[in-house]
């Protein structure tokens, strides 16, 4: 049991005060309580000056001051909402508040700074064992997408992506998407502490031309070396077809977690996600543990 706890010893949850954040806070603390982890809740106040367009656009000093004042008030409101949600869950779960390493039990601390949220997530996320972020929904603002990309592609750490609907923090029935890539391998390795605790694991081998479906037994054997008894299936098709089949598998298995690698079409443009990754992040109604 101890090795499972140590692998996810620290969890980072960015806090922006939105409903998306409150779902992440709930799920993240549920995982932390189960794994006896420390949760760092990171709140980034935007610098009001960053909201002002470049000078020379015909804006008067009064207009600029008004814009900065509005940005400051919005930032204060979000900060207050985020802190209230944090205080409530700390009280509810009885988490100890400390920023010093402790040997066991659920602990947490609040960290606040000023700057760009995505840049700050990138920096702090590199020293977290797990990052919990929201995936964009219909009502999410652009920062949600930027934060998601920063967490997945700029930290080198596993990311738990929470859907824009209410869901539980359980990870009892897990589906693993495997295509033999380095990204898939990292996702599976990071997920081992959770896979070991699951009631059922279904490994879907994606026959993409680069890895044949016949290699599914290799993944099955690897997981058994780690005490994970998984059943395997093979799926194939275009990226959109594979994404839809993954969603079908999640439904048929009544899964509460999907483990998969995260891919981009271009190293230069990280906001352009690969077909299956994009499809899952747009459609999944369950939590997704991702690694790049």
Short mmCIF file of C-alpha atoms in Angstrom, two decimals, residues 43-263:
data_model
loop_
_atom_site.label_atom_id
_atom_site.label_comp_id
_atom_site.label_asym_id
_atom_site.label_seq_id
_atom_site.Cartn_x
_atom_site.Cartn_y
_atom_site.Cartn_z
CA UNK A 43 -4.60 30.56 -7.24
CA UNK A 44 -3.18 32.96 -9.81
CA UNK A 45 -4.46 36.52 -9.71
CA UNK A 46 -4.28 38.16 -13.14
CA UNK A 47 -2.26 41.34 -13.37
CA UNK A 48 -4.81 44.05 -14.31
CA UNK A 49 -2.24 45.61 -16.63
CA UNK A 50 -2.38 42.48 -18.80
CA UNK A 51 -6.01 43.19 -19.65
CA UNK A 52 -5.23 46.54 -21.25
CA UNK A 53 -4.62 46.53 -25.02
CA UNK A 54 -1.43 48.03 -26.36
CA UNK A 55 -1.27 51.78 -26.04
CA UNK A 56 -1.83 53.82 -29.16
CA UNK A 57 -5.24 52.29 -29.91
CA UNK A 58 -7.08 55.53 -29.21
CA UNK A 59 -7.92 54.71 -25.58
CA UNK A 60 -8.00 57.53 -23.08
CA UNK A 61 -6.37 57.31 -19.67
CA UNK A 62 -9.84 57.18 -18.08
CA UNK A 63 -10.85 54.22 -20.27
CA UNK A 64 -7.69 52.34 -19.36
CA UNK A 65 -8.25 53.00 -15.66
CA UNK A 66 -11.86 51.78 -15.96
CA UNK A 67 -10.72 48.55 -17.65
CA UNK A 68 -8.11 47.91 -14.99
CA UNK A 69 -10.66 48.58 -12.25
CA UNK A 70 -13.14 46.12 -13.77
CA UNK A 71 -10.41 43.48 -14.14
CA UNK A 72 -9.37 43.99 -10.52
CA UNK A 73 -12.93 43.60 -9.23
CA UNK A 74 -13.48 40.45 -11.32
CA UNK A 75 -10.20 39.03 -10.06
CA UNK A 76 -11.13 39.74 -6.46
CA UNK A 77 -14.52 38.07 -6.89
CA UNK A 78 -12.95 34.93 -8.37
CA UNK A 79 -10.30 34.88 -5.68
CA UNK A 80 -12.93 35.08 -2.94
CA UNK A 81 -15.01 32.29 -4.53
CA UNK A 82 -11.95 30.05 -4.90
CA UNK A 83 -10.81 30.62 -1.32
CA UNK A 84 -14.30 29.96 0.05
CA UNK A 85 -14.51 26.65 -1.82
CA UNK A 86 -11.06 25.70 -0.49
CA UNK A 87 -11.95 26.59 3.10
CA UNK A 88 -15.22 24.63 2.87
CA UNK A 89 -13.61 21.41 1.63
CA UNK A 90 -10.81 21.65 4.20
CA UNK A 91 -13.44 21.89 6.93
CA UNK A 92 -15.55 19.12 5.42
CA UNK A 93 -12.68 16.62 5.15
CA UNK A 94 -10.68 17.72 8.15
CA UNK A 95 -7.50 18.15 6.09
CA UNK A 96 -4.47 19.48 7.90
CA UNK A 97 -3.13 22.78 6.55
CA UNK A 98 0.63 22.82 6.07
CA UNK A 99 3.17 23.51 3.36
CA UNK A 100 5.79 21.31 5.04
CA UNK A 101 6.16 17.63 4.06
CA UNK A 102 4.24 15.29 6.35
CA UNK A 103 4.57 11.54 6.64
CA UNK A 104 0.96 10.51 6.14
CA UNK A 105 -2.63 11.62 5.95
CA UNK A 106 -4.48 14.23 3.90
CA UNK A 107 -2.88 17.66 3.98
CA UNK A 108 -3.17 20.81 1.91
CA UNK A 109 -2.11 24.40 1.53
CA UNK A 110 -3.23 27.45 -0.44
CA UNK A 111 -0.71 29.25 -2.64
CA UNK A 112 -1.46 32.58 -4.28
CA UNK A 113 0.53 34.59 -6.81
CA UNK A 114 0.09 37.13 -9.63
CA UNK A 115 0.74 36.47 -13.32
CA UNK A 116 -0.41 34.36 -16.26
CA UNK A 117 -2.24 31.29 -15.03
CA UNK A 118 -1.04 28.91 -17.77
CA UNK A 119 2.61 29.89 -17.28
CA UNK A 120 2.29 29.46 -13.51
CA UNK A 121 0.66 26.04 -13.90
CA UNK A 122 3.55 24.97 -16.14
CA UNK A 123 6.14 25.99 -13.56
CA UNK A 124 4.44 24.58 -10.46
CA UNK A 125 3.09 21.49 -12.21
CA UNK A 126 6.57 20.13 -12.90
CA UNK A 127 6.98 19.45 -9.20
CA UNK A 128 3.62 17.75 -8.69
CA UNK A 129 2.87 14.03 -8.95
CA UNK A 130 -0.56 14.74 -10.43
CA UNK A 131 -2.32 17.83 -11.80
CA UNK A 132 -6.11 18.09 -11.74
CA UNK A 133 -7.64 20.40 -14.36
CA UNK A 134 -10.97 20.90 -16.07
CA UNK A 135 -11.64 20.17 -19.70
CA UNK A 136 -13.40 23.00 -21.53
CA UNK A 137 -17.16 22.95 -21.67
CA UNK A 138 -19.68 25.05 -23.53
CA UNK A 139 -19.60 27.75 -20.85
CA UNK A 140 -15.85 27.69 -20.12
CA UNK A 141 -13.69 30.68 -20.99
CA UNK A 142 -10.51 30.55 -23.07
CA UNK A 143 -8.28 30.25 -20.00
CA UNK A 144 -9.62 26.73 -19.33
CA UNK A 145 -8.24 25.53 -22.65
CA UNK A 146 -4.91 27.30 -22.11
CA UNK A 147 -4.56 25.80 -18.64
CA UNK A 148 -5.35 22.31 -19.90
CA UNK A 149 -2.72 22.55 -22.61
CA UNK A 150 -0.15 23.94 -20.18
CA UNK A 151 -0.74 21.09 -17.75
CA UNK A 152 -0.58 18.34 -20.36
CA UNK A 153 2.17 19.55 -22.69
CA UNK A 154 4.44 21.77 -20.58
CA UNK A 155 4.91 19.87 -17.31
CA UNK A 156 5.83 16.28 -18.14
CA UNK A 157 3.43 15.14 -15.41
CA UNK A 158 0.21 13.10 -15.47
CA UNK A 159 -2.97 15.13 -15.66
CA UNK A 160 -6.42 14.17 -14.41
CA UNK A 161 -8.93 15.90 -16.70
CA UNK A 162 -12.34 16.45 -15.11
CA UNK A 163 -15.39 16.68 -17.42
CA UNK A 164 -17.73 19.70 -17.30
CA UNK A 165 -20.46 17.67 -15.56
CA UNK A 166 -20.89 16.36 -12.06
CA UNK A 167 -19.11 13.04 -11.57
CA UNK A 168 -17.70 11.00 -8.71
CA UNK A 169 -14.04 10.71 -7.81
CA UNK A 170 -14.09 6.92 -8.05
CA UNK A 171 -11.68 5.02 -10.29
CA UNK A 172 -13.02 1.50 -9.89
CA UNK A 173 -13.71 0.60 -13.53
CA UNK A 174 -10.92 1.76 -15.82
CA UNK A 175 -10.42 1.67 -19.58
CA UNK A 176 -6.88 2.00 -20.94
CA UNK A 177 -6.31 3.21 -24.50
CA UNK A 178 -3.06 1.68 -25.79
CA UNK A 179 -1.38 2.24 -29.16
CA UNK A 180 2.20 1.44 -28.28
CA UNK A 181 3.41 5.04 -28.35
CA UNK A 182 5.69 6.69 -25.80
CA UNK A 183 2.72 8.79 -24.68
CA UNK A 184 0.63 5.67 -24.04
CA UNK A 185 3.51 4.09 -22.13
CA UNK A 186 3.86 7.13 -19.88
CA UNK A 187 0.12 7.23 -19.22
CA UNK A 188 0.04 3.55 -18.25
CA UNK A 189 3.11 3.90 -16.02
CA UNK A 190 1.69 6.95 -14.24
CA UNK A 191 -1.66 5.20 -13.80
CA UNK A 192 -0.29 2.02 -12.19
CA UNK A 193 -1.12 3.09 -8.61
CA UNK A 194 -4.75 3.59 -9.67
CA UNK A 195 -4.90 0.50 -11.90
CA UNK A 196 -3.75 -1.68 -8.99
CA UNK A 197 -6.68 -0.51 -6.92
CA UNK A 198 -9.35 -0.85 -9.64
CA UNK A 199 -12.14 -3.41 -9.61
CA UNK A 200 -11.82 -3.96 -13.36
CA UNK A 201 -9.42 -2.85 -16.11
CA UNK A 202 -10.13 -3.07 -19.83
CA UNK A 203 -7.18 -2.42 -22.15
CA UNK A 204 -8.14 -1.32 -25.65
CA UNK A 205 -5.33 -1.81 -28.13
CA UNK A 206 -5.63 0.64 -31.00
CA UNK A 207 -4.67 -0.91 -34.33
CA UNK A 208 -3.35 2.20 -36.08
CA UNK A 209 -0.90 0.66 -38.52
CA UNK A 210 2.02 1.51 -36.26
CA UNK A 211 1.12 -1.13 -33.72
CA UNK A 212 -0.80 -4.27 -34.56
CA UNK A 213 -3.73 -5.44 -32.53
CA UNK A 214 -1.95 -8.76 -32.08
CA UNK A 215 0.37 -7.04 -29.59
CA UNK A 216 -2.45 -6.65 -27.08
CA UNK A 217 -1.20 -9.67 -25.05
CA UNK A 218 2.10 -7.84 -24.45
CA UNK A 219 0.29 -5.06 -22.62
CA UNK A 220 -1.77 -7.62 -20.74
CA UNK A 221 1.40 -9.39 -19.60
CA UNK A 222 3.03 -6.13 -18.56
CA UNK A 223 0.05 -5.20 -16.42
CA UNK A 224 0.01 -8.64 -14.80
CA UNK A 225 3.62 -8.13 -13.74
CA UNK A 226 2.25 -5.23 -11.71
CA UNK A 227 -0.65 -7.16 -10.27
CA UNK A 228 -3.25 -5.79 -12.66
CA UNK A 229 -5.56 -8.40 -14.22
CA UNK A 230 -6.82 -6.69 -17.39
CA UNK A 231 -8.95 -7.95 -20.22
CA UNK A 232 -7.99 -6.76 -23.69
CA UNK A 233 -9.84 -5.75 -26.83
CA UNK A 234 -8.67 -4.38 -30.17
CA UNK A 235 -10.22 -1.45 -32.01
CA UNK A 236 -9.24 0.11 -35.32
CA UNK A 237 -10.26 2.80 -37.77
CA UNK A 238 -9.77 6.49 -38.48
CA UNK A 239 -9.06 8.88 -35.57
CA UNK A 240 -12.70 9.91 -35.36
CA UNK A 241 -13.83 6.27 -35.50
CA UNK A 242 -11.35 5.25 -32.80
CA UNK A 243 -12.52 8.09 -30.58
CA UNK A 244 -16.14 7.05 -30.95
CA UNK A 245 -15.27 3.41 -30.24
CA UNK A 246 -13.40 4.46 -27.10
CA UNK A 247 -16.52 6.31 -25.97
CA UNK A 248 -18.63 3.22 -26.69
CA UNK A 249 -16.23 1.12 -24.62
CA UNK A 250 -16.44 3.55 -21.72
CA UNK A 251 -20.21 3.26 -21.80
CA UNK A 252 -20.33 -0.53 -22.14
CA UNK A 253 -17.84 -1.02 -19.29
CA UNK A 254 -19.58 1.60 -17.16
CA UNK A 255 -16.10 3.06 -16.71
CA UNK A 256 -15.33 5.96 -14.42
CA UNK A 257 -11.80 6.63 -15.72
CA UNK A 258 -10.01 6.54 -19.08
CA UNK A 259 -6.21 6.30 -19.23
CA UNK A 260 -4.57 7.45 -22.46
CA UNK A 261 -1.66 9.33 -24.01
CA UNK A 262 -2.10 12.88 -25.26
CA UNK A 263 -0.96 13.74 -28.77
#
